[in-house]
Short mmCIF file of C-alpha atoms in Angstrom, two decimals:
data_model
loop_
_atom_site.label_atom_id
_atom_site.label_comp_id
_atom_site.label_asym_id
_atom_site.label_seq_id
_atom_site.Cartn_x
_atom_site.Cartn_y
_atom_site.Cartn_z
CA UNK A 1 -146.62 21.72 117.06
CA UNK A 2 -145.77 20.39 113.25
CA UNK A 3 -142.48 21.91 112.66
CA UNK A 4 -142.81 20.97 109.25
CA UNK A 5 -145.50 23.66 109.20
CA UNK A 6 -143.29 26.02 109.66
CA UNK A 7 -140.01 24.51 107.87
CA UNK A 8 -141.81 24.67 104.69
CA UNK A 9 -143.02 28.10 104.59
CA UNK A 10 -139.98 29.10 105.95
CA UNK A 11 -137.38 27.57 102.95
CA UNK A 12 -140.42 28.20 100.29
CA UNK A 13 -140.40 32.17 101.06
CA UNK A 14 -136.17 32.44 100.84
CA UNK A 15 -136.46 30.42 97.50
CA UNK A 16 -139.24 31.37 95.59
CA UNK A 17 -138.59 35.12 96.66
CA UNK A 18 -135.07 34.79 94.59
CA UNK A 19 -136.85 32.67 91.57
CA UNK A 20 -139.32 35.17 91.54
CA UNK A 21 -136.78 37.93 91.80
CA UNK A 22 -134.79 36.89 89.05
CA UNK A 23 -138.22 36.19 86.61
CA UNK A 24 -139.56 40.04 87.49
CA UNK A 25 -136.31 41.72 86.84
CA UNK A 26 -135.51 39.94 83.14
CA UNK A 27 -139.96 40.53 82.83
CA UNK A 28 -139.50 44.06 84.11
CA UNK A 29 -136.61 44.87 81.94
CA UNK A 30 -138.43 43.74 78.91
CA UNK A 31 -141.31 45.77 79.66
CA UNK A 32 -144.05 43.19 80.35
CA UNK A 33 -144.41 44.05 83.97
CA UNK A 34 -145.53 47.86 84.14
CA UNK A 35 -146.17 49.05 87.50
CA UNK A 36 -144.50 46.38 89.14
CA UNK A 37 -141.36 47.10 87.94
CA UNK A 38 -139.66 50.34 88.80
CA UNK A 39 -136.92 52.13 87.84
CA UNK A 40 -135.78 53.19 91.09
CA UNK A 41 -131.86 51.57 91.77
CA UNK A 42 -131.63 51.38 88.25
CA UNK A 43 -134.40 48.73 88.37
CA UNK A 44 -136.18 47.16 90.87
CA UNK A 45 -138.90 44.34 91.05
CA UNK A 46 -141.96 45.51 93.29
CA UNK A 47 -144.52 43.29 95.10
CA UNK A 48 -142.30 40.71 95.38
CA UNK A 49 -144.07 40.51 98.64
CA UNK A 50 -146.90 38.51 97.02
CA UNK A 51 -144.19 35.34 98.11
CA UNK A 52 -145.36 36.19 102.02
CA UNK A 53 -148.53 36.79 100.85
CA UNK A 54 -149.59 33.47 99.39
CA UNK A 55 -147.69 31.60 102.15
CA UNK A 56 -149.55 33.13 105.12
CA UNK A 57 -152.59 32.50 103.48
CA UNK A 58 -151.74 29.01 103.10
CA UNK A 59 -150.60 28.50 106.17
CA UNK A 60 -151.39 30.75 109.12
CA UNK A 61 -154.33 29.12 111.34
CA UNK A 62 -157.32 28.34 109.47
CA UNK A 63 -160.21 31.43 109.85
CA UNK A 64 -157.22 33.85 110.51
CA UNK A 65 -155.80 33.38 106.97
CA UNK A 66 -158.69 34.66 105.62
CA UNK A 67 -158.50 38.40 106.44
CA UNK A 68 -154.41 37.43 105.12
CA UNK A 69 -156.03 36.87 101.95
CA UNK A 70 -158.58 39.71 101.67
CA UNK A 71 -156.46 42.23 102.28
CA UNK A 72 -153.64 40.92 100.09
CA UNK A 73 -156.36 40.67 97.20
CA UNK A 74 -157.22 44.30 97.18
CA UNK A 75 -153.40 45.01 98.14
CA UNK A 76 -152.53 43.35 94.92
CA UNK A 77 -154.70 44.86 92.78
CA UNK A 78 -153.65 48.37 94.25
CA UNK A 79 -150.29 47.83 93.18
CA UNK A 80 -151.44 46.63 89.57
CA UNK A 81 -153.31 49.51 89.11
CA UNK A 82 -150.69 51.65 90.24
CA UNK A 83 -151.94 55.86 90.88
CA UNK A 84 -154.68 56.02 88.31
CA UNK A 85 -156.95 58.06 89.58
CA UNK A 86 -160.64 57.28 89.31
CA UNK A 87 -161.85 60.12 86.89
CA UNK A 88 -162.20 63.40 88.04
CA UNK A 89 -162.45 62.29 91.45
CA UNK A 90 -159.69 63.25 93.92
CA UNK A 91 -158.92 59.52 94.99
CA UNK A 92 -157.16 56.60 93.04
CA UNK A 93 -158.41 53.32 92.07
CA UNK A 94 -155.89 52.26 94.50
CA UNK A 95 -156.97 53.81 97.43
CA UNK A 96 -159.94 52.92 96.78
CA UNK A 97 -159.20 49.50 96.62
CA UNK A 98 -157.03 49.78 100.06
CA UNK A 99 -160.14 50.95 101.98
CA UNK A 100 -162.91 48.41 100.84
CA UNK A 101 -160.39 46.03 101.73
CA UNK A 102 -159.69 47.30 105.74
CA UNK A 103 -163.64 47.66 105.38
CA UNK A 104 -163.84 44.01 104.35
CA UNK A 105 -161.50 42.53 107.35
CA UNK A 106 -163.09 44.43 109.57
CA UNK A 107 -166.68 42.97 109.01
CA UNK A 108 -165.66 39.54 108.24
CA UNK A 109 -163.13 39.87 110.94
CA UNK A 110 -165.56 40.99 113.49
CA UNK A 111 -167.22 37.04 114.35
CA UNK A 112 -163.95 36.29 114.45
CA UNK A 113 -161.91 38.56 116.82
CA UNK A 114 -164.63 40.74 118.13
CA UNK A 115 -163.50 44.71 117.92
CA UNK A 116 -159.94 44.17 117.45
CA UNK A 117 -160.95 43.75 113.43
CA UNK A 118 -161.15 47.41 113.58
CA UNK A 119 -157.66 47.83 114.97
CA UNK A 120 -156.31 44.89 112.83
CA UNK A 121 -157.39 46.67 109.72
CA UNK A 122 -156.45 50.00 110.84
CA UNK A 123 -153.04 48.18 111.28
CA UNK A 124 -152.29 48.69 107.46
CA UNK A 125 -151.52 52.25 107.80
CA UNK A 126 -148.35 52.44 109.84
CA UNK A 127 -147.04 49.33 108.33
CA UNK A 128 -147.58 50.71 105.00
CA UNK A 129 -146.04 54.26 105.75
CA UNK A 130 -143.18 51.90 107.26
CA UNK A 131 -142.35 50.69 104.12
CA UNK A 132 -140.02 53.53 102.37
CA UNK A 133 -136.55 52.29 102.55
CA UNK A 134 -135.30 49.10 101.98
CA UNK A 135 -135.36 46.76 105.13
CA UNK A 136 -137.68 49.07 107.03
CA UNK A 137 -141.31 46.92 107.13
CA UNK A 138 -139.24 43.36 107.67
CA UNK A 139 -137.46 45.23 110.31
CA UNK A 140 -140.38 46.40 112.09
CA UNK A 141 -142.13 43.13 111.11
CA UNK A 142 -138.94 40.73 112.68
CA UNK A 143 -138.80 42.84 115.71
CA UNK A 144 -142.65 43.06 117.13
CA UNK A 145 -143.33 39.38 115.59
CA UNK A 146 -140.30 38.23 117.75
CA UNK A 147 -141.01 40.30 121.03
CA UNK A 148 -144.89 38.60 120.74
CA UNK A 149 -143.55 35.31 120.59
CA UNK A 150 -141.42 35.96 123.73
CA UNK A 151 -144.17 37.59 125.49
CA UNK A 152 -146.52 34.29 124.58
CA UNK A 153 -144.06 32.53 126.33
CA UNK A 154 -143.36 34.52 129.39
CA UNK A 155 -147.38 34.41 130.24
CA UNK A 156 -147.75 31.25 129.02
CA UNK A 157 -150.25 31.37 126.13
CA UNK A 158 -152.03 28.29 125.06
CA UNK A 159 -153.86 27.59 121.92
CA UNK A 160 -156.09 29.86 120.43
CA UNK A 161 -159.67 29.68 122.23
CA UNK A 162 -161.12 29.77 118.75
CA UNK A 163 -159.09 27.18 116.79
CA UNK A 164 -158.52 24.36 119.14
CA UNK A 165 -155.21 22.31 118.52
CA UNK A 166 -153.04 25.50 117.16
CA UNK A 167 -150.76 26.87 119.77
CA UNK A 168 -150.80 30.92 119.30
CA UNK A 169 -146.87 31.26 119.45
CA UNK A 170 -147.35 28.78 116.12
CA UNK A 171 -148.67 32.30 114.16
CA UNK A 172 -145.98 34.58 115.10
CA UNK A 173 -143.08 32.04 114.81
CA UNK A 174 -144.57 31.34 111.32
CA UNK A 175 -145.04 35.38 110.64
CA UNK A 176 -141.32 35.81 111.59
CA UNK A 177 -139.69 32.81 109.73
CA UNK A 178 -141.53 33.67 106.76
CA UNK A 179 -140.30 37.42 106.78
CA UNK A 180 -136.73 36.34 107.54
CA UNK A 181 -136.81 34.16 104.71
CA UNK A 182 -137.86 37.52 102.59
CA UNK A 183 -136.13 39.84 104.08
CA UNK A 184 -132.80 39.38 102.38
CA UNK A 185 -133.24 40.94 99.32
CA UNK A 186 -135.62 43.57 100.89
CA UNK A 187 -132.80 44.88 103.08
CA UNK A 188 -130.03 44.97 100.24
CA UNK A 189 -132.64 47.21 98.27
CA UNK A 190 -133.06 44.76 95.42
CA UNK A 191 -136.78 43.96 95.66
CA UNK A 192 -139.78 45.94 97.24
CA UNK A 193 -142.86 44.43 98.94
CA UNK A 194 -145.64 46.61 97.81
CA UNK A 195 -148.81 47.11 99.18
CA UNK A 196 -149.81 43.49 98.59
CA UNK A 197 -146.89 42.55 101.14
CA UNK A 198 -146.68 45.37 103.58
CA UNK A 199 -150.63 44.63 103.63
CA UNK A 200 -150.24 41.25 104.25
CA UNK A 201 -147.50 41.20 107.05
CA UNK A 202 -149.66 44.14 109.05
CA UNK A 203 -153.08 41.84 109.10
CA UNK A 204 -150.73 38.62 110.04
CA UNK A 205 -148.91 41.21 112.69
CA UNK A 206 -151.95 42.76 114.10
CA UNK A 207 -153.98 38.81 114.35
CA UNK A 208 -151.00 37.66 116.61
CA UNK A 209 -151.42 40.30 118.73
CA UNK A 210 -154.82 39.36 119.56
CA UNK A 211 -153.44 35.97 119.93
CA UNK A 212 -151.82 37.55 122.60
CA UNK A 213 -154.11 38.29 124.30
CA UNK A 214 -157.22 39.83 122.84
CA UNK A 215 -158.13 43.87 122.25
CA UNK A 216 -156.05 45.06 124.96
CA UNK A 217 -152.95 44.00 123.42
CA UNK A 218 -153.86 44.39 119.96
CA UNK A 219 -154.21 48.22 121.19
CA UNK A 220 -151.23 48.05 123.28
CA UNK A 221 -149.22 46.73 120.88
CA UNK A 222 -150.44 48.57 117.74
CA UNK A 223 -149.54 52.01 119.58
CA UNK A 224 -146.26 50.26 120.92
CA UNK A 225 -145.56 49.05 116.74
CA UNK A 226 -146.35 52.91 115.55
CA UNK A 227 -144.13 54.50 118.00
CA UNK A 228 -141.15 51.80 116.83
CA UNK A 229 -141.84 52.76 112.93
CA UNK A 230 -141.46 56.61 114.15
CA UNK A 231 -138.29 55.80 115.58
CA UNK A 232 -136.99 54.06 112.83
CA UNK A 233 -138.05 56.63 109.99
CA UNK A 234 -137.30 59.71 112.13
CA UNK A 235 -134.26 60.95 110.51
CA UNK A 236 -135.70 60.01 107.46
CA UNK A 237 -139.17 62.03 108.46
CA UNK A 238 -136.98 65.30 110.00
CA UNK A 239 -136.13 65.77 106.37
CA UNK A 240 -139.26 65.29 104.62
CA UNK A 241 -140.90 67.74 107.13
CA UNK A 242 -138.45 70.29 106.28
CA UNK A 243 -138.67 69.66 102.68
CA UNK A 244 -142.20 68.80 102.09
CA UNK A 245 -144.31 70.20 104.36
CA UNK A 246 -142.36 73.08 105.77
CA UNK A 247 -142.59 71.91 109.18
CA UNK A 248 -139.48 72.98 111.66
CA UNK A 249 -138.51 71.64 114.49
CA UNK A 250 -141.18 68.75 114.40
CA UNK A 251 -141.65 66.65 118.08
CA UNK A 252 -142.11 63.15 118.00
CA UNK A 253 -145.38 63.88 118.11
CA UNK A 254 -145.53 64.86 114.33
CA UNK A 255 -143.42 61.73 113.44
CA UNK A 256 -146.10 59.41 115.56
CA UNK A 257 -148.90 61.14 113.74
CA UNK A 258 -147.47 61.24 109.95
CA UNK A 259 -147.12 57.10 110.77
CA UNK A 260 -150.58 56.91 111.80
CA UNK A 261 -152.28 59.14 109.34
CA UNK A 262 -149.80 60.03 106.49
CA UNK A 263 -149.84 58.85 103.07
CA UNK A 264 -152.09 59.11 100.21
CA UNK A 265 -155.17 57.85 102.08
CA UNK A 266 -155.03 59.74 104.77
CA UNK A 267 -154.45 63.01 102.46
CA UNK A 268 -157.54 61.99 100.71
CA UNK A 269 -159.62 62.52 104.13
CA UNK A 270 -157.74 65.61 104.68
CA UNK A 271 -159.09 66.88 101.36
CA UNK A 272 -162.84 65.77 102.18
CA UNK A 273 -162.70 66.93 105.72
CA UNK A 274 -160.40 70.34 105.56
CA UNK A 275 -160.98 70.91 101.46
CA UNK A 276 -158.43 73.52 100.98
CA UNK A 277 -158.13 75.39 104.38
CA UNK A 278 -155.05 74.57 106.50
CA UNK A 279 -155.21 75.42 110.09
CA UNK A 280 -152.42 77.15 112.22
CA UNK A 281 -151.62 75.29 115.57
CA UNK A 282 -149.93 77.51 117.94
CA UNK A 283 -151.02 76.05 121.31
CA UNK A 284 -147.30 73.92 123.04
CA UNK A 285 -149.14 70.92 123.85
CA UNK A 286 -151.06 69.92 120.93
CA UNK A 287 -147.84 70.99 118.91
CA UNK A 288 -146.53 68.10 120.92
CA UNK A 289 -148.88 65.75 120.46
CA UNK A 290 -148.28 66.12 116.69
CA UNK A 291 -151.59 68.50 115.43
CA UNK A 292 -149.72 70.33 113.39
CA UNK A 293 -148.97 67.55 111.11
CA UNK A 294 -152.21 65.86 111.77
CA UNK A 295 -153.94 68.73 110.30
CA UNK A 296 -151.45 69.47 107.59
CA UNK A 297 -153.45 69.46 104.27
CA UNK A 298 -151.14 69.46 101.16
CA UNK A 299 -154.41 70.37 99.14
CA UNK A 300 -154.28 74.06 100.81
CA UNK A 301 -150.56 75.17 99.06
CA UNK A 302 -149.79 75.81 95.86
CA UNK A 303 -146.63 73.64 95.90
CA UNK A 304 -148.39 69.87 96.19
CA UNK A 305 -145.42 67.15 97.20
CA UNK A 306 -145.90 63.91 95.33
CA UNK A 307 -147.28 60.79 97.56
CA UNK A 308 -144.83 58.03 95.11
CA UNK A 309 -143.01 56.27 97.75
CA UNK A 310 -141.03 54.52 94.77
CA UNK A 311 -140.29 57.57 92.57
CA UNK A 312 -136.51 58.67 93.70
CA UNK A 313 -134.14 56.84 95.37
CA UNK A 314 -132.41 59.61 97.23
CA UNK A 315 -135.41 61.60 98.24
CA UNK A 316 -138.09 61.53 101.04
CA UNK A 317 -141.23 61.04 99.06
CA UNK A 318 -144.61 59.97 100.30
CA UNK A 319 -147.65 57.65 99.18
#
């Protein structure tokens, strides 16, 4: 392996994510940035994680880097879009956007990795409901990138069948050095990724766990990644139930399915699917598998929660 392959993308994300941090917050503050600046924290610079972004599509293993940079495309152009909804219509440009891009790795992904394009795309949910607190995505992102580059070593791994000459444990090493270089800023609360970087990082994630090896652990491993975000944000998730959504006493069951079908996209198949009825689960063990939040439609009460993830600091909101 090159190690200057990795060096480089390594010191190029912990420098240009400060330059860049330092150029969005004196842009932001002078009002040229719109929605990527917020004013949550008394002003903070969002989708700074178009740094990881542009250096895993650089440099993660030729063929693979392209669903990096599809995804982070239409990720991008959510977040400079920001929730403008697309006329009358109950969805937003952004969503939009998000979904013809998981459509778009998925088929170009398919030649590629066979069925785990599905799962790969599909990957962008949790990762992006992971991301509402500072630190929580690079956290998630350090801790499964690191546990698949131990696991390529304890079975042994070689290169990857379809790009001879690249050893797989190259694509999660470079996934984690290029977070940690990140991560910094993310975890003191002075930047935010956005979609283009939480995106980004969940395509990269989900490739190196078919690098792994193939569908079984992408599956494996994307459950395994889901049930990790659910224990990080459940304290955080206990709240917003009993806020929110009027939920008591939720199981983990709720806080696995609000990670893998939460947010504003997955409210916006709520609303075609359930239109404005809301269902009543009363049966033990599909309370525990997490039904009652699955079929939670905020489109059925009067009292709509917002879906900003950025709006207030101090408060569980949702995308």
């Amino acid at each position: 392996m090159n190690y200057q392959y990795i060096l480089i993308p390594f010191i190029a994300s912990l420098v240009l994510t400060f330059v860049l941090t330092i150029v969005f917050r004196f842009l932001g503050e002078k009002g040229f940035l719109g929605n990527l600046y917020t004013n949550v924290r008394g002003g903070t610079p969002r989708a700074l994680g178009i740094v990881p972004f542009i250096l895993l599509s650089l440099f993660f293993p030729t063929g693979f880097n392209n669903l990096i940079l599809i995804i982070g495309m239409f990720a991008l152009f959510d977040d400079l879009v920001g929730r403008r909804k697309i006329r009358n219509l109950s969805i937003e440009w952004g969503q939009l956007s998000r979904g013809i891009g998981m459509i778009m790795v998925m088929i170009i992904g398919f030649p590629l990795v066979g069925y785990s394009s599905i799962l790969i795309a599909l990957f962008v949910q949790p990762i992006n409901i992971s991301d509402m607190q500072p630190g929580s995505t690079s956290m998630v992102v350090i801790i499964m990138s690191t546990f698949t580059i131990l696991a390529m070593i304890l079975l042994n791994v070689g290169s990857i069948v379809s790009i001879p000459g690249y050893y797989a444990i190259y694509a999660p090493l470079l996934l984690l050095l290029v977070c940690i270089g990140y991560s910094p800023l993310d975890f003191s609360g002075k930047i935010m990724l956005g979609e283009v970087g939480n995106h980004s990082f969940a395509v990269a994630l989900g490739l190196c766990f078919y690098m792994l090896g193939g569908f079984l652990a992408t599956l494996i491993l994307f459950i395994a990644t889901t049930v990790l975000i659910a224990l990080i944000r459940k304290n955080n998730l206990k709240l917003f139930f009993s806020r929110k959504l009027n939920l008591k006493n939720p199981t983990f069951g709720d806080y696995f399915m609000d990670i893998l079908t939460g947010g504003g996209l997955g409210d916006a198949f709520r609303r075609v699917i359930l239109k404005k009825k809301q269902y009543t689960v009363t049966n033990s063990f599909l309370i525990a598998l997490g039904f009652r939040r699955l079929l939670y439609n905020p489109f059925a009460h009067r009292t709509q929660f917002t879906h900003n993830k950025y709006q207030v600091e101090s408060e569980l909101v949702r995308k």
